[in-house]
Short mmCIF file of C-alpha atoms in Angstrom, two decimals:
data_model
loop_
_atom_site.label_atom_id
_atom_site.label_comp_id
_atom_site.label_asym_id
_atom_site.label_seq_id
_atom_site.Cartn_x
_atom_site.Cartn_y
_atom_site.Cartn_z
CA UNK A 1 -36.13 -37.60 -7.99
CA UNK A 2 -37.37 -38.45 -4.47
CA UNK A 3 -40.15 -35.67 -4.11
CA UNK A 4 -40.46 -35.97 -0.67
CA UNK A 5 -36.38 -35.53 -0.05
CA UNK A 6 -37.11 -32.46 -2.28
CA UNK A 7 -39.41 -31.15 -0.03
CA UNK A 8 -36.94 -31.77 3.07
CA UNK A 9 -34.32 -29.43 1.08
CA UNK A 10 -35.88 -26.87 0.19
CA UNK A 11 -37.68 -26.74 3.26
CA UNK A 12 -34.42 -26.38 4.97
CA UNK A 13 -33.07 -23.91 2.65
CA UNK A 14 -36.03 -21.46 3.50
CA UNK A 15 -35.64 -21.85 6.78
CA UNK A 16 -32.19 -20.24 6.15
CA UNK A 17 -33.22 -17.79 4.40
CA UNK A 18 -35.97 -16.64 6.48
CA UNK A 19 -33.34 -15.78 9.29
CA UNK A 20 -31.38 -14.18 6.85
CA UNK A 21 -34.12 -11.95 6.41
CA UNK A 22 -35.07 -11.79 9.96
CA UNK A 23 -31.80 -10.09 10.68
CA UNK A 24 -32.26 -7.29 7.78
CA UNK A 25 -35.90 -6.84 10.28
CA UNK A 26 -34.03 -6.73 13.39
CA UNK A 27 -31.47 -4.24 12.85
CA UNK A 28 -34.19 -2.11 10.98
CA UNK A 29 -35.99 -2.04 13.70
CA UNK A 30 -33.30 -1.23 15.64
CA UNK A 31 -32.36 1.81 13.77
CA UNK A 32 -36.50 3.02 13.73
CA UNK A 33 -37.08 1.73 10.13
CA UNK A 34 -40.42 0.40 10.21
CA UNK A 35 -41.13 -2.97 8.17
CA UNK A 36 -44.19 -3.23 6.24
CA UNK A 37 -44.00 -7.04 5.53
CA UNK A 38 -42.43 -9.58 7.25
CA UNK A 39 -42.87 -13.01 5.40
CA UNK A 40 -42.08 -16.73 5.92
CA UNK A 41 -41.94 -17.74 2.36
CA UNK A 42 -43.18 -16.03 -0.75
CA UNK A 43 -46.32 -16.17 -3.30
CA UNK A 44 -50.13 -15.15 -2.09
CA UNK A 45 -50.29 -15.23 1.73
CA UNK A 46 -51.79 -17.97 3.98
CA UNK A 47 -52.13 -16.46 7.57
CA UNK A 48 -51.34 -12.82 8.40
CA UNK A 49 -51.46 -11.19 11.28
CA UNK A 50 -51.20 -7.09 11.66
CA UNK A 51 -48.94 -6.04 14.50
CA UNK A 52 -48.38 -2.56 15.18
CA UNK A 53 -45.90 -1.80 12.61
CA UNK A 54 -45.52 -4.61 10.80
CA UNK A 55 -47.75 -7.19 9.09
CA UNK A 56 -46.64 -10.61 10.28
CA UNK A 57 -47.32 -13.35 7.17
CA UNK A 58 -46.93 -17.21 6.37
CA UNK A 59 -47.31 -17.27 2.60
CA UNK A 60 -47.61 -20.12 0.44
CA UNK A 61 -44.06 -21.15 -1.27
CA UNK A 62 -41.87 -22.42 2.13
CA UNK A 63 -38.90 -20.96 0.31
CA UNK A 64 -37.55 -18.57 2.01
CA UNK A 65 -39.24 -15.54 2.65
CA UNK A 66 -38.74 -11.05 2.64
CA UNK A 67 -38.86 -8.05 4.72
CA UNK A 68 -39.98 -5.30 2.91
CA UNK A 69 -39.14 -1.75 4.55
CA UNK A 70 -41.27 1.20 3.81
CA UNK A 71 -39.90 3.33 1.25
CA UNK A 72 -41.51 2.12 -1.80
CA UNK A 73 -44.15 5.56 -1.67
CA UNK A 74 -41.23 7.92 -1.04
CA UNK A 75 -39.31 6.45 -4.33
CA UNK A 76 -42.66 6.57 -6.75
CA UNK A 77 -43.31 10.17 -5.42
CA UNK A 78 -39.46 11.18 -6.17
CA UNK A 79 -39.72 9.55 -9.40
CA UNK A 80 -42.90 11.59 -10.38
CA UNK A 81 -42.12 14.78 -8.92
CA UNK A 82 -38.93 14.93 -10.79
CA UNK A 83 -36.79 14.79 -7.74
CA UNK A 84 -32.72 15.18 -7.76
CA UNK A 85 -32.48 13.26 -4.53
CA UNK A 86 -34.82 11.84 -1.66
CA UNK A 87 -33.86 14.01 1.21
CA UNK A 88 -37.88 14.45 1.65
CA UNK A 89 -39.03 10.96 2.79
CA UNK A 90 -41.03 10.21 5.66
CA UNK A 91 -39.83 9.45 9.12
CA UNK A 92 -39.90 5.42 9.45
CA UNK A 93 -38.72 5.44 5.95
CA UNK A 94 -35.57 3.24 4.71
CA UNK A 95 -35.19 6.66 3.12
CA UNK A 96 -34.77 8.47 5.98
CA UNK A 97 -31.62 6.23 7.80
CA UNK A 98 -28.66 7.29 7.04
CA UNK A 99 -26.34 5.94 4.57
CA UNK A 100 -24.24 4.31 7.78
CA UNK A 101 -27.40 3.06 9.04
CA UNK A 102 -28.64 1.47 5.56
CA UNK A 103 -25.43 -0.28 5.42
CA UNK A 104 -25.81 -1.69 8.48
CA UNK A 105 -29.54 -2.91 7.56
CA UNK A 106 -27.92 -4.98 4.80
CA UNK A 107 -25.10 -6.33 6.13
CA UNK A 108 -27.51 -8.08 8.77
CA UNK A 109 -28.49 -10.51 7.03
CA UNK A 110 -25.22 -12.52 5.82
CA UNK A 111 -23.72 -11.55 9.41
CA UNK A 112 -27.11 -13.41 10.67
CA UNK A 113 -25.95 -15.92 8.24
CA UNK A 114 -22.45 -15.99 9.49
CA UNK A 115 -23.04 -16.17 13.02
CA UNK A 116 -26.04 -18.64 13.03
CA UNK A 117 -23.24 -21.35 10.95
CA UNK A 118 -21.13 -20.80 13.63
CA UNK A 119 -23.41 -21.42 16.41
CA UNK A 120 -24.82 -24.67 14.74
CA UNK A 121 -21.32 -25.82 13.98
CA UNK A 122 -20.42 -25.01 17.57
CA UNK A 123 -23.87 -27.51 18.82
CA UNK A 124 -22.81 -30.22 16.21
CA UNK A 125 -19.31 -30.42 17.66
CA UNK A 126 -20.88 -31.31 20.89
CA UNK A 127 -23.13 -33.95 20.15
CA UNK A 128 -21.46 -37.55 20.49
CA UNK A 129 -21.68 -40.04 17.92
CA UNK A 130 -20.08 -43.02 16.82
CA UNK A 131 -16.68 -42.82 15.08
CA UNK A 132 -13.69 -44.70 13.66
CA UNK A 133 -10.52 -44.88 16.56
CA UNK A 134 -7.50 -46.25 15.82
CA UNK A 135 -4.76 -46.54 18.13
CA UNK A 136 -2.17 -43.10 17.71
CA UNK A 137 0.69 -44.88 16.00
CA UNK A 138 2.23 -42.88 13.72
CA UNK A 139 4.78 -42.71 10.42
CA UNK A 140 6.74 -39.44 8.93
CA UNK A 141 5.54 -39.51 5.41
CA UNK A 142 9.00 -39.59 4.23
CA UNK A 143 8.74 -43.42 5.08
CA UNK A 144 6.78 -44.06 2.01
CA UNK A 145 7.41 -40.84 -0.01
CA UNK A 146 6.09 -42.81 -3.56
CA UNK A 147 2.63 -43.84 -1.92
CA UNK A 148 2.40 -40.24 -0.53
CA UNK A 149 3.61 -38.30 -3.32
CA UNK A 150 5.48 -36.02 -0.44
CA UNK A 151 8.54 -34.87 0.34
CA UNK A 152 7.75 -33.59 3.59
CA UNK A 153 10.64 -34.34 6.20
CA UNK A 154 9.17 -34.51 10.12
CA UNK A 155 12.57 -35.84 11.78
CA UNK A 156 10.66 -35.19 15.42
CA UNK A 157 8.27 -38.72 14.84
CA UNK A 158 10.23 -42.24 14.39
CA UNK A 159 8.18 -44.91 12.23
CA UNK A 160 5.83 -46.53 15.07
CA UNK A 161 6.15 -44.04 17.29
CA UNK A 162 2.60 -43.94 18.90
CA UNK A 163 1.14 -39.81 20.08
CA UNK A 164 0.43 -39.98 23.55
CA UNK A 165 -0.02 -36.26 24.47
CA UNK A 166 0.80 -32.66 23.47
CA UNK A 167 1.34 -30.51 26.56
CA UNK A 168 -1.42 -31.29 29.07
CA UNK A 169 -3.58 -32.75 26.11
CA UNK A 170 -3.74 -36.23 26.31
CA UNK A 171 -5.00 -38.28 22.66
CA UNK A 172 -7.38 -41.03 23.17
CA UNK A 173 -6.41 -42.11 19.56
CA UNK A 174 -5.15 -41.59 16.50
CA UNK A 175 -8.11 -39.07 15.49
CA UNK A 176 -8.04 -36.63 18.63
CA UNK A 177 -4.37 -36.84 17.40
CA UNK A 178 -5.29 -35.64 14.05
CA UNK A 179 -7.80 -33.24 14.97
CA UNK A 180 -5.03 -31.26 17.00
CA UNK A 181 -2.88 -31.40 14.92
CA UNK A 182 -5.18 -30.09 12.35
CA UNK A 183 -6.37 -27.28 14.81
CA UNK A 184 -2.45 -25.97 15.11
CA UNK A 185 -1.67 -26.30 12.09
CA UNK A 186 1.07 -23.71 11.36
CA UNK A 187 2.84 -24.25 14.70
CA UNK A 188 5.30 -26.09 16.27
CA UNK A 189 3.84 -28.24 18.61
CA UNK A 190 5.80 -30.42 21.77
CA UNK A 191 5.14 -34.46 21.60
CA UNK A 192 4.93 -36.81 24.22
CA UNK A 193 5.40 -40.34 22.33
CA UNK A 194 6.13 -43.65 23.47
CA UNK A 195 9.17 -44.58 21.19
CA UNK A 196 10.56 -47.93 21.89
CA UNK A 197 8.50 -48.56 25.38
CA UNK A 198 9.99 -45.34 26.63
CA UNK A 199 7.91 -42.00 27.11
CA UNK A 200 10.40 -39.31 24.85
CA UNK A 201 9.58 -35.79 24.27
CA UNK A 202 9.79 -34.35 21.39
CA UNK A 203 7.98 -31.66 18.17
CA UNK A 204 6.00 -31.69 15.54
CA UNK A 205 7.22 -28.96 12.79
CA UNK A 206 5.15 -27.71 10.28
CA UNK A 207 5.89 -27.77 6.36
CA UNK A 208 4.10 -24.89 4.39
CA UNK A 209 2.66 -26.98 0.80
CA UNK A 210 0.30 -26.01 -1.94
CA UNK A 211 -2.42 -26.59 0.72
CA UNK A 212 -1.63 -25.08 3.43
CA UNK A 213 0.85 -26.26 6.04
CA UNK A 214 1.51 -30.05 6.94
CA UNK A 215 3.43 -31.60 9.80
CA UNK A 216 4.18 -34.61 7.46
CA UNK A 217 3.25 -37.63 10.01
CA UNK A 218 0.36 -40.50 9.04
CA UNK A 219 -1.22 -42.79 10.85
CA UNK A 220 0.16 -46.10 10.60
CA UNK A 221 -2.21 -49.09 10.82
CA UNK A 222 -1.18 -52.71 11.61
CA UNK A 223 -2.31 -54.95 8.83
CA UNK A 224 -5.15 -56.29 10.48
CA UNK A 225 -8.72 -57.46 8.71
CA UNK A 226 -11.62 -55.64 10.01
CA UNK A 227 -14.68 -55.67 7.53
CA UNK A 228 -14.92 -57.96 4.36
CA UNK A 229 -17.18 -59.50 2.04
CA UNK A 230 -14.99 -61.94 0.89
CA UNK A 231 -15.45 -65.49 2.23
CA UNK A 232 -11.73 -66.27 1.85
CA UNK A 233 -11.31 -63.51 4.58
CA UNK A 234 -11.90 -62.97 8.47
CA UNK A 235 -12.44 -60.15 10.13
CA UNK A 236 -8.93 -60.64 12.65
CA UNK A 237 -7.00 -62.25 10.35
CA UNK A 238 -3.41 -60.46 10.26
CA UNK A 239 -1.59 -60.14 7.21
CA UNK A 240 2.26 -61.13 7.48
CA UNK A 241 3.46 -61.12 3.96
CA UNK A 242 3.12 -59.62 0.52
CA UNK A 243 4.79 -61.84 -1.83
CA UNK A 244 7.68 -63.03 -0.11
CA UNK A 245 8.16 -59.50 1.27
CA UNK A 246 7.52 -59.12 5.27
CA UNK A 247 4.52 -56.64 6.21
CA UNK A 248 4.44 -54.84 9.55
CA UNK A 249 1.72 -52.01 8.48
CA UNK A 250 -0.73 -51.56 5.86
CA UNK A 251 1.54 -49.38 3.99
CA UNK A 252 3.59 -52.53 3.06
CA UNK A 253 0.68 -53.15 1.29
CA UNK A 254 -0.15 -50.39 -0.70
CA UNK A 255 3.73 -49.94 -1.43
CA UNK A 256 4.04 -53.50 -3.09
CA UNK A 257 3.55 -51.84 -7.07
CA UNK A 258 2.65 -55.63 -8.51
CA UNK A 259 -1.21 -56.54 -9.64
CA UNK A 260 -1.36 -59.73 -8.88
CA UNK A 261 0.01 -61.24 -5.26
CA UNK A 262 -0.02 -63.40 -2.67
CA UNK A 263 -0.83 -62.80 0.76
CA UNK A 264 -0.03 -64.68 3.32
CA UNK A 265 -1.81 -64.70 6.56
CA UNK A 266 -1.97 -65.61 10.49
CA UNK A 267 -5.56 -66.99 11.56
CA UNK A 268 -6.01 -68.40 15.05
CA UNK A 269 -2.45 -69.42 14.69
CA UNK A 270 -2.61 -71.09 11.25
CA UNK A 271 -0.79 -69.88 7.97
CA UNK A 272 -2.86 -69.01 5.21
CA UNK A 273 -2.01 -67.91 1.94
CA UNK A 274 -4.51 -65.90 -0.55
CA UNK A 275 -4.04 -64.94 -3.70
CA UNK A 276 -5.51 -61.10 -5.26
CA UNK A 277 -5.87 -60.76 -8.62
CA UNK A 278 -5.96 -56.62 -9.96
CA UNK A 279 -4.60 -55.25 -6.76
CA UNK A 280 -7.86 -55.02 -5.26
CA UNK A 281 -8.06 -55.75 -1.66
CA UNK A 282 -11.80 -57.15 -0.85
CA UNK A 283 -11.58 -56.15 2.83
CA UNK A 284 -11.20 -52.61 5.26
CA UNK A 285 -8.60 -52.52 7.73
CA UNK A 286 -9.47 -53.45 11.69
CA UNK A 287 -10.75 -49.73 13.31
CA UNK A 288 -12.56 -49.92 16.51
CA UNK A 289 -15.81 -47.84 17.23
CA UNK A 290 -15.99 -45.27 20.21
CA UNK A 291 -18.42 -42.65 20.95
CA UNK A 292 -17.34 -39.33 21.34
CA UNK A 293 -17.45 -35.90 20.69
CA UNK A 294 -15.49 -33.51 18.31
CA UNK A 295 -11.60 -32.91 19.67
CA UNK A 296 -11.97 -29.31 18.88
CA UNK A 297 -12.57 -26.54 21.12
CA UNK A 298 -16.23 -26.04 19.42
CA UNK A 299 -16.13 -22.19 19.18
CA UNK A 300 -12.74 -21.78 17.07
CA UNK A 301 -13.40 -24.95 15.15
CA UNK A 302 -16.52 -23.87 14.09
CA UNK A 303 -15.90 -19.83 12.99
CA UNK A 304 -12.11 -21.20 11.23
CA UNK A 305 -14.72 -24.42 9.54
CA UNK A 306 -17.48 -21.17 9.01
CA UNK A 307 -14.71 -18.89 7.32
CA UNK A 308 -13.37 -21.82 5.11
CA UNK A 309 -15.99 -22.25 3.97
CA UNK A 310 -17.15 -18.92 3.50
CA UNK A 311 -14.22 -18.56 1.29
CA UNK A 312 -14.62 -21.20 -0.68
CA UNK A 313 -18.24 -20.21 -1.80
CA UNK A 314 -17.36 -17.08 -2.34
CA UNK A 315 -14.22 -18.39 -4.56
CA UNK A 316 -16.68 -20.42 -6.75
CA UNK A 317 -19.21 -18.03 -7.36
CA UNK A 318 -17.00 -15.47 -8.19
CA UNK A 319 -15.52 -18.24 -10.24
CA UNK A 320 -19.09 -18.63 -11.92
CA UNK A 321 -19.54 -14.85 -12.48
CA UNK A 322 -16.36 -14.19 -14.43
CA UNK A 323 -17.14 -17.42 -16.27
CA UNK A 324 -14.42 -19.83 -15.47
CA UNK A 325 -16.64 -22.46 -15.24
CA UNK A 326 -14.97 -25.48 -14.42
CA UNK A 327 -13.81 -24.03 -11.28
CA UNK A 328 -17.12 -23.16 -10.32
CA UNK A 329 -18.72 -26.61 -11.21
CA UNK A 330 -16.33 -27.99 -9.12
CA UNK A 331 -18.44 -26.77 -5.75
CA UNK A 332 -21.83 -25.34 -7.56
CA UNK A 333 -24.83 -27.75 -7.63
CA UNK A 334 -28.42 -26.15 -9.03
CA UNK A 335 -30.39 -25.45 -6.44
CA UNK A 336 -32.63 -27.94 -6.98
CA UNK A 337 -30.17 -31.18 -7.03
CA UNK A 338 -29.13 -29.30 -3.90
CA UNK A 339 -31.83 -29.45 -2.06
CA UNK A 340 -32.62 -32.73 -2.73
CA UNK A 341 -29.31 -33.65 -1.73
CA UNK A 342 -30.19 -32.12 1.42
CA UNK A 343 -32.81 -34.26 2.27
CA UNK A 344 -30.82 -37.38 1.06
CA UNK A 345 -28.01 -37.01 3.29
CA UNK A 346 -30.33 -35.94 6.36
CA UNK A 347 -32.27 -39.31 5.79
CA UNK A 348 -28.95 -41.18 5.18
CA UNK A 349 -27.64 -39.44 8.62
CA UNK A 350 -30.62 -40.46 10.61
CA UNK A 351 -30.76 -44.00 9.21
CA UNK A 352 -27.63 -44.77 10.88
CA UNK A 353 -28.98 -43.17 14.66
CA UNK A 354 -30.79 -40.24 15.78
CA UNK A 355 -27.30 -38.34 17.11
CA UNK A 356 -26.17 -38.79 13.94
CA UNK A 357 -29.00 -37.37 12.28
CA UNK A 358 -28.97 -34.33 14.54
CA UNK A 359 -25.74 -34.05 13.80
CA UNK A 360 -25.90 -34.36 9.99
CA UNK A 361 -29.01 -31.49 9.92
CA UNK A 362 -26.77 -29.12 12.04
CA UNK A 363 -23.56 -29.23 9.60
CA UNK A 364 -26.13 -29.56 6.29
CA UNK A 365 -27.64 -26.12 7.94
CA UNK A 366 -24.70 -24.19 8.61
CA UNK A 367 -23.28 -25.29 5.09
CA UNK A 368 -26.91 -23.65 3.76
CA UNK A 369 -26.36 -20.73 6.30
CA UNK A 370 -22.58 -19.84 4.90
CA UNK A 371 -23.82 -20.29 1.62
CA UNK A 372 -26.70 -17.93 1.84
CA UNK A 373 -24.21 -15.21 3.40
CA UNK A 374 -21.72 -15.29 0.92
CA UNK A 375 -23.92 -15.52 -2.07
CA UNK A 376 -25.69 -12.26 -0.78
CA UNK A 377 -22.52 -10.51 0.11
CA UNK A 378 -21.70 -9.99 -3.69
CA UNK A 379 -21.40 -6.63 -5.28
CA UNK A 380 -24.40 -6.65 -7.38
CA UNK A 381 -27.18 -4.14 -7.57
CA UNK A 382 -30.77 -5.53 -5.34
CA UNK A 383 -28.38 -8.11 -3.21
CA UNK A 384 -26.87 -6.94 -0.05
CA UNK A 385 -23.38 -6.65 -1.54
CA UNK A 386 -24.72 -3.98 -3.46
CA UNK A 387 -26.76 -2.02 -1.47
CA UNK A 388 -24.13 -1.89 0.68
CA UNK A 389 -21.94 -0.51 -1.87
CA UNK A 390 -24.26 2.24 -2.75
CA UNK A 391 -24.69 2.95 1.01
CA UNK A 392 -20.82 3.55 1.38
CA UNK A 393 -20.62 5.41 -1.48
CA UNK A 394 -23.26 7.68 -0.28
CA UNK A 395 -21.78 7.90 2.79
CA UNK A 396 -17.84 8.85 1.58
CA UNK A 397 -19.53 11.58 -0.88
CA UNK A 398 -22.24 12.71 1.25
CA UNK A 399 -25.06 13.04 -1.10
CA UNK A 400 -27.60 10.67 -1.74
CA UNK A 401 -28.04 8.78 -5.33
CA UNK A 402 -30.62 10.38 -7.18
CA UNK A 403 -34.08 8.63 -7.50
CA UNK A 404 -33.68 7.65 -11.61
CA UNK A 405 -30.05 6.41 -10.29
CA UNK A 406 -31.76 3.92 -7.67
CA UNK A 407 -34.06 2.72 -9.88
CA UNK A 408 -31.15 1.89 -12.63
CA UNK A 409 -29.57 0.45 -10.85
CA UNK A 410 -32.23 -2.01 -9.03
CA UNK A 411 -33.45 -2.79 -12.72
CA UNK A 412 -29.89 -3.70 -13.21
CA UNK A 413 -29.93 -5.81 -10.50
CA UNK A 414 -32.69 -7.44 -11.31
CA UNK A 415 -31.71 -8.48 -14.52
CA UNK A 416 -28.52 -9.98 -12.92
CA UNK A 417 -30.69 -12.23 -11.00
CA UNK A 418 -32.67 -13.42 -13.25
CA UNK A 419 -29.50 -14.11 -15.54
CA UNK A 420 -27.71 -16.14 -12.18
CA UNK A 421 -31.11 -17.52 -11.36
CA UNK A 422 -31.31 -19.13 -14.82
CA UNK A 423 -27.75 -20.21 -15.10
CA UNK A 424 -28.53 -21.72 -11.61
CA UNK A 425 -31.24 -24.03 -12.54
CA UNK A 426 -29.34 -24.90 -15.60
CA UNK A 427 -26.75 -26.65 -13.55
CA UNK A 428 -29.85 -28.65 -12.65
CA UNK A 429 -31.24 -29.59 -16.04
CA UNK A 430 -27.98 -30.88 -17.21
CA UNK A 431 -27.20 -32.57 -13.56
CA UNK A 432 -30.93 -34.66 -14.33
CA UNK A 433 -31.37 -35.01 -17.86
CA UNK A 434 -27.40 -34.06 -19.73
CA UNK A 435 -25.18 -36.19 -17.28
#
């Protein structure tokens, strides 16, 4: 374990969670609930300075961090007078909002959570960095329905057809082609190709699948060397033959179901023939490098990527709660390997340039950020889920829970926690030493 990529992680995971908590403050505020506490991290306190409602504190642990509303008094004196209900407590009190209110308070801080993945998402898209572009020729999958394991029919897009434009959007390549076509997904959407050295106009239709919907059309690469390791192989050298079978893209390739074959190849105008042994191909296929920014328009992009996956954290945990566990393994690390991760793939990001770095931080964030709000948006008692339960259902019966109730049910809570805190870090014990 790389301590210091540790340290990164969970660094950047309390930074998260300190604006989650920083929007419960806020919207206190806003509603005259004063804040007793507001901390960056937890454990014994380093620096503290007393404002005029609210003590402002750096503590020890940089993980994370709490707002603590007054209310705590107005609870222990219900509890020992006996009290049915807490209709007595002080003004300033979280006591005192109203149910509406409350509920507000708590839903703060995954909204913060929400909103700031968004925004970061949103700056991300913006920043250019290098990327793969290939030039937009494209295939209907139905060309090679055995290597794509489709049976998606796209009659709108001829073999070699290369994407030009869709309306007034122009494609620079084969990956602002993509990312369109990923962004209108579900719709029909008009083609400008050039089929045959001739402009033709024409549609892309979607197909509904397991996944989602699919408009059925791959890029189509010619059969071109880029990178290898191999010293029987150029980068530029252009395969022409599988076998004795002809090969006109690199899905000839892949097609050709024998182990062992012979390729045969054009270098500076000189035949070649190799032979590959196992089916593995000890090269990568020609791209070419451009910078640029995202295709998408940043703001949808990012609150469709936010919601995704907001849904599919949610979808695991509750996965992890009702036990089926292999579902839930499937996208739940310990927090631990998870914030060392963190720091890996920040360093790995940076390594390559400092754009891509920036980049890298931004999406690793807003991952954290979505996290964070839909881990705290479930229904149990002392997380936000659940206080915001109990605040509605104060609210639809109009009468407050009683004091012994509260308590209950933050006990309850608490024990939940602890039992999800446990199971958490036992993900990483069997990630480091039972893997």
């Amino acid at each position: 374990m790389n301590l210091l990529l540790l340290a990164v992680g969970l660094i950047a995971i309390g930074i998260m969670l300190f604006i989650h908590e920083l929007g419960h403050f806020a919207v206190a505020r806003l509603f005259d609930v004063d804040v007793e506490v507001l901390s960056f991290g937890i454990g014994p306190k380093l620096i503290a300075y007393q404002g005029k409602r609210t003590e402002y504190r750096i503590s020890l642990i940089p993980f994370g961090g709490y707002c603590r509303m007054q209310g705590s008094l107005d609870l222990t004196k219900a509890l020992q007078d006996n009290a049915r209900t807490l209709d007595k407590a002080e003004a300033g009190s979280y006591f005192s909002a109203s149910p509406i209110k409350r509920f507000l308070i708590y839903l703060a801080g995954p909204l913060t959570n929400f909103i700031l993945a968004v925004l970061l998402l949103s700056a991300a898209s913006m920043i250019p960095v290098e990327r793969l572009s290939d030039e937009a020729y494209a295939t209907p999958v139905s060309e090679y329905p055995e290597l794509f394991g489709s049976d998606i029919v796209q009659p709108g897009i001829k073999k070699w057809d290369k994407l030009i434009a869709s309306g007034d959007k122009l494609f620079t390549d084969w990956q602002d082609a993509e990312a369109y076509m990923t962004e209108m997904r579900g719709t029909t959407i008009p083609l400008t190709v050039l089929r045959d050295g001739v402009l033709t106009e024409t549609e892309a239709i979607p197909s509904e699948t397991d996944d989602g919907w699919a408009y059925g059309i791959a890029l189509l690469q010619r059969p071109v060397i880029g990178r290898t390791s191999s010293d029987e192989f150029r980068s530029g050298d252009v395969i022409t033959a599988v076998d004795s079978s002809p090969v006109t893209s690199t899905y000839d390739i892949y097609s050709y179901d024998e182990e062992d074959f012979t390729l045969t190849l054009e270098r500076d105008g000189e035949i070649i023939t190799r032979d590959i042994a196992g089916g593995h191909l000890p090269f990568a296929w020609k791209s070419d490098i451009r910078i640029a920014r995202d295709p998408y328009s940043p703001l949808p992009h990012a609150i469709r990527r936010s919601a995704e996956l907001f849904y599919s954290t949610l979808s695991a945990l509750g996965a992890f709660l009702t036990l089926h566990l292999q579902d839930a393994l499937d996208v739940i690390t310990g927090p631990v390997k998870a914030a060392e991760s963190i720091g890996s793939i920040t360093a790995e990001a940076f390594s390559v340039s400092g754009s891509s770095g920036l980049r890298g931080v931004l999406q690793l964030l807003a991952v954290i950020s979505v996290s964070l709000s839909a881990g705290n948006i479930l229904p149990i008692p002392t997380f936000d889920g659940g206080q915001m339960l109990v605040s509605l259902y104060e609210a639809i019966r109009r009468k407050a829970l009683s004091p012994r109730t509260y308590v209950l049910l933050q006990i309850i809570g608490i024990i939940l926690a602890l039992l999800i805190m446990a199971a958490m870090y036992a993900l990483d014990l069997k990630a480091y030493f039972f893997s």
